[in-house]
């Protein structure tokens, strides 16, 4: 069943997670330094949890708030959603994620370069 409202909900919820998660990491560097400390990890974790919590609260009743293609694939495998909706959710999640990353790049082009995003080099 095609549900554009649910697709939009998934895109917005994923946008929120992908925008606020990395934004928190970028903003944590000036506050906590480049080393991962207990305080910085706690700050970053709370921000990610808040983004997911708000997404679930706001959009859970519309789409189930998968927010992640891995969750959507799990729901497809267990047949809790149909293939058409699953593909629509995944496309919407990818659009939301890429849009959020592009927004961050436009807003903070130099600060993003200071974060190694999990790499060790």
JSON list of C-alpha atoms in Angstrom, two decimals:
[
{"chain": "A", "resi": 1, "resn": "UNK", "atom": "CA", "xyz": [0.00, 0.00, 0.00]},
{"chain": "A", "resi": 2, "resn": "UNK", "atom": "CA", "xyz": [1.47, 3.35, -1.02]},
{"chain": "A", "resi": 3, "resn": "UNK", "atom": "CA", "xyz": [1.43, 5.82, 1.87]},
{"chain": "A", "resi": 4, "resn": "UNK", "atom": "CA", "xyz": [3.04, 9.18, 0.98]},
{"chain": "A", "resi": 5, "resn": "UNK", "atom": "CA", "xyz": [2.37, 10.55, 4.47]},
{"chain": "A", "resi": 6, "resn": "UNK", "atom": "CA", "xyz": [4.42, 7.71, 6.00]},
{"chain": "A", "resi": 7, "resn": "UNK", "atom": "CA", "xyz": [7.20, 8.25, 3.45]},
{"chain": "A", "resi": 8, "resn": "UNK", "atom": "CA", "xyz": [7.37, 11.94, 4.36]},
{"chain": "A", "resi": 9, "resn": "UNK", "atom": "CA", "xyz": [7.42, 11.03, 8.06]},
{"chain": "A", "resi": 10, "resn": "UNK", "atom": "CA", "xyz": [10.35, 8.67, 7.50]},
{"chain": "A", "resi": 11, "resn": "UNK", "atom": "CA", "xyz": [12.25, 11.31, 5.52]},
{"chain": "A", "resi": 12, "resn": "UNK", "atom": "CA", "xyz": [11.75, 13.97, 8.20]},
{"chain": "A", "resi": 13, "resn": "UNK", "atom": "CA", "xyz": [12.62, 11.63, 11.10]},
{"chain": "A", "resi": 14, "resn": "UNK", "atom": "CA", "xyz": [15.76, 10.40, 9.34]},
{"chain": "A", "resi": 15, "resn": "UNK", "atom": "CA", "xyz": [16.69, 13.98, 8.47]},
{"chain": "A", "resi": 16, "resn": "UNK", "atom": "CA", "xyz": [16.45, 14.86, 12.17]},
{"chain": "A", "resi": 17, "resn": "UNK", "atom": "CA", "xyz": [18.70, 12.02, 13.25]},
{"chain": "A", "resi": 18, "resn": "UNK", "atom": "CA", "xyz": [21.32, 12.57, 10.55]},
{"chain": "A", "resi": 19, "resn": "UNK", "atom": "CA", "xyz": [21.29, 16.35, 11.05]},
{"chain": "A", "resi": 20, "resn": "UNK", "atom": "CA", "xyz": [21.40, 16.55, 14.85]},
{"chain": "A", "resi": 21, "resn": "UNK", "atom": "CA", "xyz": [23.65, 13.53, 15.45]},
{"chain": "A", "resi": 22, "resn": "UNK", "atom": "CA", "xyz": [26.68, 14.76, 13.47]},
{"chain": "A", "resi": 23, "resn": "UNK", "atom": "CA", "xyz": [25.93, 18.37, 14.46]},
{"chain": "A", "resi": 24, "resn": "UNK", "atom": "CA", "xyz": [26.35, 17.34, 18.09]},
{"chain": "A", "resi": 25, "resn": "UNK", "atom": "CA", "xyz": [29.68, 15.69, 17.29]},
{"chain": "A", "resi": 26, "resn": "UNK", "atom": "CA", "xyz": [30.88, 18.77, 15.41]},
{"chain": "A", "resi": 27, "resn": "UNK", "atom": "CA", "xyz": [29.83, 21.07, 18.24]},
{"chain": "A", "resi": 28, "resn": "UNK", "atom": "CA", "xyz": [31.33, 18.80, 20.91]},
{"chain": "A", "resi": 29, "resn": "UNK", "atom": "CA", "xyz": [34.86, 19.34, 19.58]},
{"chain": "A", "resi": 30, "resn": "UNK", "atom": "CA", "xyz": [35.18, 22.98, 20.73]},
{"chain": "A", "resi": 31, "resn": "UNK", "atom": "CA", "xyz": [33.49, 22.16, 24.04]},
{"chain": "A", "resi": 32, "resn": "UNK", "atom": "CA", "xyz": [35.22, 18.92, 24.98]},
{"chain": "A", "resi": 33, "resn": "UNK", "atom": "CA", "xyz": [38.34, 18.83, 22.80]},
{"chain": "A", "resi": 34, "resn": "UNK", "atom": "CA", "xyz": [39.26, 16.25, 20.21]},
{"chain": "A", "resi": 35, "resn": "UNK", "atom": "CA", "xyz": [39.69, 13.40, 22.69]},
{"chain": "A", "resi": 36, "resn": "UNK", "atom": "CA", "xyz": [36.67, 11.27, 23.47]},
{"chain": "A", "resi": 37, "resn": "UNK", "atom": "CA", "xyz": [35.92, 11.76, 27.14]},
{"chain": "A", "resi": 38, "resn": "UNK", "atom": "CA", "xyz": [33.10, 10.40, 29.23]},
{"chain": "A", "resi": 39, "resn": "UNK", "atom": "CA", "xyz": [31.39, 13.79, 29.13]},
{"chain": "A", "resi": 40, "resn": "UNK", "atom": "CA", "xyz": [31.64, 14.12, 25.34]},
{"chain": "A", "resi": 41, "resn": "UNK", "atom": "CA", "xyz": [30.38, 10.59, 24.72]},
{"chain": "A", "resi": 42, "resn": "UNK", "atom": "CA", "xyz": [27.48, 11.19, 27.12]},
{"chain": "A", "resi": 43, "resn": "UNK", "atom": "CA", "xyz": [26.63, 14.50, 25.41]},
{"chain": "A", "resi": 44, "resn": "UNK", "atom": "CA", "xyz": [26.71, 12.92, 21.95]},
{"chain": "A", "resi": 45, "resn": "UNK", "atom": "CA", "xyz": [24.71, 9.87, 23.09]},
{"chain": "A", "resi": 46, "resn": "UNK", "atom": "CA", "xyz": [22.00, 11.98, 24.68]},
{"chain": "A", "resi": 47, "resn": "UNK", "atom": "CA", "xyz": [21.66, 14.05, 21.51]},
{"chain": "A", "resi": 48, "resn": "UNK", "atom": "CA", "xyz": [21.33, 10.94, 19.33]},
{"chain": "A", "resi": 49, "resn": "UNK", "atom": "CA", "xyz": [18.82, 9.43, 21.75]},
{"chain": "A", "resi": 50, "resn": "UNK", "atom": "CA", "xyz": [16.83, 12.66, 21.85]},
{"chain": "A", "resi": 51, "resn": "UNK", "atom": "CA", "xyz": [16.71, 12.84, 18.05]},
{"chain": "A", "resi": 52, "resn": "UNK", "atom": "CA", "xyz": [15.46, 9.25, 17.83]},
{"chain": "A", "resi": 53, "resn": "UNK", "atom": "CA", "xyz": [13.03, 9.76, 20.71]},
{"chain": "A", "resi": 54, "resn": "UNK", "atom": "CA", "xyz": [11.54, 12.86, 19.14]},
{"chain": "A", "resi": 55, "resn": "UNK", "atom": "CA", "xyz": [11.28, 11.11, 15.78]},
{"chain": "A", "resi": 56, "resn": "UNK", "atom": "CA", "xyz": [9.47, 8.16, 17.33]},
{"chain": "A", "resi": 57, "resn": "UNK", "atom": "CA", "xyz": [7.18, 10.43, 19.35]},
{"chain": "A", "resi": 58, "resn": "UNK", "atom": "CA", "xyz": [6.33, 12.65, 16.41]},
{"chain": "A", "resi": 59, "resn": "UNK", "atom": "CA", "xyz": [6.09, 10.06, 13.63]},
{"chain": "A", "resi": 60, "resn": "UNK", "atom": "CA", "xyz": [5.66, 6.65, 15.24]},
{"chain": "A", "resi": 61, "resn": "UNK", "atom": "CA", "xyz": [1.90, 6.71, 14.83]},
{"chain": "A", "resi": 62, "resn": "UNK", "atom": "CA", "xyz": [2.24, 7.60, 11.14]},
{"chain": "A", "resi": 63, "resn": "UNK", "atom": "CA", "xyz": [4.98, 5.29, 9.86]},
{"chain": "A", "resi": 64, "resn": "UNK", "atom": "CA", "xyz": [6.27, 3.28, 12.79]},
{"chain": "A", "resi": 65, "resn": "UNK", "atom": "CA", "xyz": [9.34, 5.56, 12.83]},
{"chain": "A", "resi": 66, "resn": "UNK", "atom": "CA", "xyz": [11.84, 3.09, 11.46]},
{"chain": "A", "resi": 67, "resn": "UNK", "atom": "CA", "xyz": [14.32, 5.97, 10.84]},
{"chain": "A", "resi": 68, "resn": "UNK", "atom": "CA", "xyz": [16.91, 3.48, 9.58]},
{"chain": "A", "resi": 69, "resn": "UNK", "atom": "CA", "xyz": [16.95, 1.29, 6.46]},
{"chain": "A", "resi": 70, "resn": "UNK", "atom": "CA", "xyz": [18.23, -1.62, 8.58]},
{"chain": "A", "resi": 71, "resn": "UNK", "atom": "CA", "xyz": [15.04, -1.50, 10.64]},
{"chain": "A", "resi": 72, "resn": "UNK", "atom": "CA", "xyz": [12.94, -1.30, 7.48]},
{"chain": "A", "resi": 73, "resn": "UNK", "atom": "CA", "xyz": [14.76, -4.29, 5.97]},
{"chain": "A", "resi": 74, "resn": "UNK", "atom": "CA", "xyz": [14.11, -6.23, 9.20]},
{"chain": "A", "resi": 75, "resn": "UNK", "atom": "CA", "xyz": [10.44, -5.36, 8.95]},
{"chain": "A", "resi": 76, "resn": "UNK", "atom": "CA", "xyz": [10.42, -6.50, 5.31]},
{"chain": "A", "resi": 77, "resn": "UNK", "atom": "CA", "xyz": [12.10, -9.81, 6.14]},
{"chain": "A", "resi": 78, "resn": "UNK", "atom": "CA", "xyz": [9.62, -10.51, 8.93]},
{"chain": "A", "resi": 79, "resn": "UNK", "atom": "CA", "xyz": [6.76, -9.40, 6.63]},
{"chain": "A", "resi": 80, "resn": "UNK", "atom": "CA", "xyz": [5.47, -6.70, 8.95]},
{"chain": "A", "resi": 81, "resn": "UNK", "atom": "CA", "xyz": [5.36, -4.23, 6.06]},
{"chain": "A", "resi": 82, "resn": "UNK", "atom": "CA", "xyz": [4.79, -4.76, 2.37]},
{"chain": "A", "resi": 83, "resn": "UNK", "atom": "CA", "xyz": [7.50, -4.58, -0.28]},
{"chain": "A", "resi": 84, "resn": "UNK", "atom": "CA", "xyz": [6.15, -1.40, -1.88]},
{"chain": "A", "resi": 85, "resn": "UNK", "atom": "CA", "xyz": [6.02, 0.41, 1.47]},
{"chain": "A", "resi": 86, "resn": "UNK", "atom": "CA", "xyz": [9.44, -0.95, 2.42]},
{"chain": "A", "resi": 87, "resn": "UNK", "atom": "CA", "xyz": [11.02, 0.36, -0.76]},
{"chain": "A", "resi": 88, "resn": "UNK", "atom": "CA", "xyz": [9.25, 3.70, -0.26]},
{"chain": "A", "resi": 89, "resn": "UNK", "atom": "CA", "xyz": [10.51, 3.90, 3.33]},
{"chain": "A", "resi": 90, "resn": "UNK", "atom": "CA", "xyz": [14.10, 3.13, 2.32]},
{"chain": "A", "resi": 91, "resn": "UNK", "atom": "CA", "xyz": [14.07, 5.69, -0.50]},
{"chain": "A", "resi": 92, "resn": "UNK", "atom": "CA", "xyz": [12.57, 8.28, 1.86]},
{"chain": "A", "resi": 93, "resn": "UNK", "atom": "CA", "xyz": [15.16, 7.51, 4.54]},
{"chain": "A", "resi": 94, "resn": "UNK", "atom": "CA", "xyz": [17.99, 7.87, 2.04]},
{"chain": "A", "resi": 95, "resn": "UNK", "atom": "CA", "xyz": [16.58, 11.18, 0.79]},
{"chain": "A", "resi": 96, "resn": "UNK", "atom": "CA", "xyz": [16.26, 12.44, 4.37]},
{"chain": "A", "resi": 97, "resn": "UNK", "atom": "CA", "xyz": [19.80, 11.35, 5.27]},
{"chain": "A", "resi": 98, "resn": "UNK", "atom": "CA", "xyz": [21.44, 12.83, 2.17]},
{"chain": "A", "resi": 99, "resn": "UNK", "atom": "CA", "xyz": [19.47, 16.07, 2.59]},
{"chain": "A", "resi": 100, "resn": "UNK", "atom": "CA", "xyz": [20.59, 16.37, 6.22]},
{"chain": "A", "resi": 101, "resn": "UNK", "atom": "CA", "xyz": [24.24, 15.72, 5.33]},
{"chain": "A", "resi": 102, "resn": "UNK", "atom": "CA", "xyz": [24.07, 18.30, 2.53]},
{"chain": "A", "resi": 103, "resn": "UNK", "atom": "CA", "xyz": [22.49, 20.83, 4.89]},
{"chain": "A", "resi": 104, "resn": "UNK", "atom": "CA", "xyz": [25.29, 20.31, 7.41]},
{"chain": "A", "resi": 105, "resn": "UNK", "atom": "CA", "xyz": [27.90, 20.70, 4.69]},
{"chain": "A", "resi": 106, "resn": "UNK", "atom": "CA", "xyz": [26.34, 23.98, 3.55]},
{"chain": "A", "resi": 107, "resn": "UNK", "atom": "CA", "xyz": [25.87, 25.36, 7.07]},
{"chain": "A", "resi": 108, "resn": "UNK", "atom": "CA", "xyz": [29.22, 24.27, 8.54]},
{"chain": "A", "resi": 109, "resn": "UNK", "atom": "CA", "xyz": [31.64, 23.59, 5.67]},
{"chain": "A", "resi": 110, "resn": "UNK", "atom": "CA", "xyz": [34.84, 24.09, 7.69]},
{"chain": "A", "resi": 111, "resn": "UNK", "atom": "CA", "xyz": [33.82, 22.52, 10.99]},
{"chain": "A", "resi": 112, "resn": "UNK", "atom": "CA", "xyz": [32.89, 19.22, 9.37]},
{"chain": "A", "resi": 113, "resn": "UNK", "atom": "CA", "xyz": [36.46, 18.85, 8.12]},
{"chain": "A", "resi": 114, "resn": "UNK", "atom": "CA", "xyz": [37.72, 18.74, 11.73]},
{"chain": "A", "resi": 115, "resn": "UNK", "atom": "CA", "xyz": [35.78, 15.57, 12.52]},
{"chain": "A", "resi": 116, "resn": "UNK", "atom": "CA", "xyz": [37.28, 12.30, 11.31]},
{"chain": "A", "resi": 117, "resn": "UNK", "atom": "CA", "xyz": [33.87, 10.53, 11.40]},
{"chain": "A", "resi": 118, "resn": "UNK", "atom": "CA", "xyz": [35.21, 7.35, 12.91]},
{"chain": "A", "resi": 119, "resn": "UNK", "atom": "CA", "xyz": [38.36, 7.05, 10.83]},
{"chain": "A", "resi": 120, "resn": "UNK", "atom": "CA", "xyz": [41.74, 6.74, 12.47]},
{"chain": "A", "resi": 121, "resn": "UNK", "atom": "CA", "xyz": [43.75, 8.82, 10.02]}
]
